[in-house]
PDB file of C-alpha atoms in Angstrom:
ATOM      1  CA  MET A   5      80.418   1.335  69.040  1.00  0.00           C
ATOM      2  CA  ALA A   6      81.745   4.295  71.041  1.00  0.00           C
ATOM      3  CA  ARG A   7      84.708   6.276  69.795  1.00  0.00           C
ATOM      4  CA  VAL A   8      87.952   6.164  71.785  1.00  0.00           C
ATOM      5  CA  GLU A   9      87.576   9.899  72.452  1.00  0.00           C
ATOM      6  CA  GLU A  10      84.368   9.216  74.355  1.00  0.00           C
ATOM      7  CA  GLY A  11      85.861   6.646  76.719  1.00  0.00           C
ATOM      8  CA  LYS A  12      86.866   7.127  80.325  1.00  0.00           C
ATOM      9  CA  PRO A  13      90.572   6.216  79.875  1.00  0.00           C
ATOM     10  CA  TYR A  14      90.927   8.777  77.068  1.00  0.00           C
ATOM     11  CA  GLY A  15      89.376  11.436  79.296  1.00  0.00           C
ATOM     12  CA  TRP A  16      91.623  10.487  82.197  1.00  0.00           C
ATOM     13  CA  GLY A  17      94.642  10.879  79.933  1.00  0.00           C
ATOM     14  CA  ARG A  18      93.495  14.363  79.000  1.00  0.00           C
ATOM     15  CA  LEU A  19      92.944  15.167  82.675  1.00  0.00           C
ATOM     16  CA  TYR A  20      96.406  13.913  83.601  1.00  0.00           C
ATOM     17  CA  ALA A  21      97.972  16.136  80.929  1.00  0.00           C
ATOM     18  CA  ALA A  22      96.151  19.150  82.387  1.00  0.00           C
ATOM     19  CA  PHE A  23      97.552  18.429  85.853  1.00  0.00           C
ATOM     20  CA  GLN A  24     101.020  18.043  84.370  1.00  0.00           C
ATOM     21  CA  VAL A  25     100.873  21.432  82.642  1.00  0.00           C
ATOM     22  CA  LEU A  26      99.502  23.153  85.763  1.00  0.00           C
ATOM     23  CA  GLU A  27     102.338  21.741  87.864  1.00  0.00           C
ATOM     24  CA  GLY A  28     104.861  22.847  85.251  1.00  0.00           C
ATOM     25  CA  LEU A  29     103.440  26.382  85.257  1.00  0.00           C
ATOM     26  CA  ALA A  30     103.688  26.550  89.027  1.00  0.00           C
ATOM     27  CA  VAL A  31     107.087  25.047  89.724  1.00  0.00           C
ATOM     28  CA  GLY A  32     108.821  25.217  86.351  1.00  0.00           C
ATOM     29  CA  ARG A  33     109.235  21.452  86.059  1.00  0.00           C
ATOM     30  CA  THR A  34     107.214  18.296  86.441  1.00  0.00           C
ATOM     31  CA  GLU A  35     107.816  14.584  86.661  1.00  0.00           C
ATOM     32  CA  LEU A  36     104.234  13.683  85.818  1.00  0.00           C
ATOM     33  CA  GLY A  37     105.125  12.893  82.204  1.00  0.00           C
ATOM     34  CA  GLU A  38     107.766  10.351  83.186  1.00  0.00           C
ATOM     35  CA  PRO A  39     106.927   6.783  82.082  1.00  0.00           C
ATOM     36  CA  SER A  40     106.914   5.524  85.676  1.00  0.00           C
ATOM     37  CA  GLN A  41     104.369   8.173  86.697  1.00  0.00           C
ATOM     38  CA  LEU A  42     102.133   7.431  83.720  1.00  0.00           C
ATOM     39  CA  ARG A  43     102.287   3.712  84.524  1.00  0.00           C
ATOM     40  CA  GLU A  44     101.341   4.342  88.131  1.00  0.00           C
ATOM     41  CA  THR A  45      98.366   6.441  87.067  1.00  0.00           C
ATOM     42  CA  THR A  46      97.030   3.710  84.793  1.00  0.00           C
ATOM     43  CA  ARG A  47      97.423   1.110  87.569  1.00  0.00           C
ATOM     44  CA  THR A  48      95.026   2.888  89.926  1.00  0.00           C
ATOM     45  CA  PRO A  49      93.523   5.986  88.276  1.00  0.00           C
ATOM     46  CA  ARG A  50      91.460   7.255  91.204  1.00  0.00           C
ATOM     47  CA  ASN A  51      94.270   6.841  93.723  1.00  0.00           C
ATOM     48  CA  ALA A  52      96.714   8.553  91.374  1.00  0.00           C
ATOM     49  CA  PHE A  53      94.453  11.567  90.819  1.00  0.00           C
ATOM     50  CA  LEU A  54      93.711  12.237  94.509  1.00  0.00           C
ATOM     51  CA  PRO A  55      97.151  13.729  95.302  1.00  0.00           C
ATOM     52  CA  LEU A  56      97.049  15.750  92.078  1.00  0.00           C
ATOM     53  CA  LEU A  57      93.742  17.231  93.152  1.00  0.00           C
ATOM     54  CA  SER A  58      95.106  18.052  96.597  1.00  0.00           C
ATOM     55  CA  LYS A  59      98.048  19.962  95.038  1.00  0.00           C
ATOM     56  CA  MET A  60      95.917  21.779  92.474  1.00  0.00           C
ATOM     57  CA  GLY A  61      95.039  24.743  94.696  1.00  0.00           C
ATOM     58  CA  LEU A  62      98.645  25.417  95.606  1.00  0.00           C
ATOM     59  CA  HIS A  63      99.782  25.060  91.996  1.00  0.00           C
ATOM     60  CA  LEU A  64      97.053  27.428  90.876  1.00  0.00           C
ATOM     61  CA  LEU A  65      98.036  29.998  93.503  1.00  0.00           C
ATOM     62  CA  ILE A  66     101.731  29.852  92.586  1.00  0.00           C
ATOM     63  CA  ALA A  67     101.043  30.131  88.858  1.00  0.00           C
ATOM     64  CA  ARG A  68      98.568  32.989  89.328  1.00  0.00           C
ATOM     65  CA  GLU A  69     101.031  34.869  91.554  1.00  0.00           C
ATOM     66  CA  LYS A  70     103.539  34.812  88.699  1.00  0.00           C
ATOM     67  CA  GLY A  71     101.122  36.979  86.736  1.00  0.00           C
ATOM     68  CA  GLY A  72     101.106  37.468  82.970  1.00  0.00           C
ATOM     69  CA  ARG A  73     100.792  34.436  80.731  1.00  0.00           C
ATOM     70  CA  HIS A  74     101.389  31.999  83.594  1.00  0.00           C
ATOM     71  CA  ALA A  75      98.339  33.360  85.391  1.00  0.00           C
ATOM     72  CA  GLU A  76      96.179  33.349  82.253  1.00  0.00           C
ATOM     73  CA  VAL A  77      97.138  29.817  81.248  1.00  0.00           C
ATOM     74  CA  ALA A  78      96.646  28.491  84.799  1.00  0.00           C
ATOM     75  CA  GLU A  79      93.106  29.860  84.789  1.00  0.00           C
ATOM     76  CA  VAL A  80      92.314  28.035  81.551  1.00  0.00           C
ATOM     77  CA  ILE A  81      93.947  24.797  82.742  1.00  0.00           C
ATOM     78  CA  VAL A  82      91.961  24.725  85.984  1.00  0.00           C
ATOM     79  CA  GLY A  83      88.789  25.264  83.964  1.00  0.00           C
ATOM     80  CA  ASP A  84      89.812  22.323  81.790  1.00  0.00           C
ATOM     81  CA  ILE A  85      90.416  20.177  84.870  1.00  0.00           C
ATOM     82  CA  THR A  86      86.935  20.868  86.193  1.00  0.00           C
ATOM     83  CA  ARG A  87      85.401  19.956  82.829  1.00  0.00           C
ATOM     84  CA  LEU A  88      87.554  16.850  82.396  1.00  0.00           C
ATOM     85  CA  ILE A  89      86.542  15.313  85.729  1.00  0.00           C
ATOM     86  CA  ALA A  90      83.488  13.314  84.737  1.00  0.00           C
ATOM     87  CA  PRO A  91      80.502  13.473  87.122  1.00  0.00           C
ATOM     88  CA  GLU A  92      80.828   9.804  88.009  1.00  0.00           C
ATOM     89  CA  ARG A  93      82.992   7.554  90.141  1.00  0.00           C
ATOM     90  CA  MET A  94      86.533   7.116  88.856  1.00  0.00           C
ATOM     91  CA  SER A  95      87.938   3.603  88.712  1.00  0.00           C
ATOM     92  CA  LYS A  96      90.298   2.315  91.369  1.00  0.00           C
ATOM     93  CA  ASP A  97      91.065  -0.714  89.196  1.00  0.00           C
ATOM     94  CA  GLY A  98      94.024  -0.926  86.871  1.00  0.00           C
ATOM     95  CA  LEU A  99      93.538  -0.360  83.175  1.00  0.00           C
ATOM     96  CA  GLY A 100      93.935  -3.148  80.641  1.00  0.00           C
ATOM     97  CA  ARG A 101      96.270  -2.857  77.674  1.00  0.00           C
ATOM     98  CA  ASP A 102      93.649  -1.293  75.367  1.00  0.00           C
ATOM     99  CA  ALA A 103      92.552   1.179  78.040  1.00  0.00           C
ATOM    100  CA  VAL A 104      96.182   2.168  78.712  1.00  0.00           C
ATOM    101  CA  ALA A 105      96.565   2.901  74.998  1.00  0.00           C
ATOM    102  CA  GLU A 106      93.409   5.042  75.109  1.00  0.00           C
ATOM    103  CA  PHE A 107      94.707   6.864  78.191  1.00  0.00           C
ATOM    104  CA  ARG A 108      97.942   7.600  76.338  1.00  0.00           C
ATOM    105  CA  GLN A 109      96.043   8.859  73.278  1.00  0.00           C
ATOM    106  CA  GLY A 110      94.063  11.285  75.439  1.00  0.00           C
ATOM    107  CA  TYR A 111      97.208  12.395  77.238  1.00  0.00           C
ATOM    108  CA  ASP A 112      99.107  12.998  73.995  1.00  0.00           C
ATOM    109  CA  HIS A 113      96.134  14.774  72.434  1.00  0.00           C
ATOM    110  CA  GLN A 114      95.714  17.198  75.344  1.00  0.00           C
ATOM    111  CA  LEU A 115      99.442  17.921  75.602  1.00  0.00           C
ATOM    112  CA  GLY A 116      99.472  18.584  71.867  1.00  0.00           C
ATOM    113  CA  LEU A 117      96.651  21.099  72.229  1.00  0.00           C
ATOM    114  CA  TYR A 118      98.450  22.873  75.060  1.00  0.00           C
ATOM    115  CA  ARG A 119     101.760  22.951  73.199  1.00  0.00           C
ATOM    116  CA  GLU A 120     100.029  24.368  70.141  1.00  0.00           C
ATOM    117  CA  LYS A 121      98.501  27.177  72.234  1.00  0.00           C
ATOM    118  CA  TRP A 122     101.272  27.887  74.745  1.00  0.00           C
ATOM    119  CA  GLY A 123     104.348  26.046  73.491  1.00  0.00           C
ATOM    120  CA  ASP A 124     107.043  27.722  75.540  1.00  0.00           C
ATOM    121  CA  LEU A 125     105.060  27.465  78.796  1.00  0.00           C
ATOM    122  CA  VAL A 126     104.272  23.756  78.505  1.00  0.00           C
ATOM    123  CA  VAL A 127     106.960  21.836  80.361  1.00  0.00           C
TER     124      VAL A 127
END
């Protein structure tokens, strides 16, 4: 049996956390961690990630223009995003209860890693 950490929902949760931190670095705040946003992402993962991907370039530019730690962290986060997008089709279907729990575990895990490394920059 596969471990939760190897599943798609867990990986999508980690990916979502990376987008949240990148947005926070760029604009100083983010609503991506709000329960309603998390729910929407688990309803239709692929559709929820498309707008995040389209904003990524702008968020990267803004964070890099700030220089210093913002620029360094943004570089790492974008690298994480590219590694966390699996080379396969992402589901358009909603996640079941177990998959939502796995998504949340991945999300919490990734945010925890970022907070441990860059606490004051993680919004």
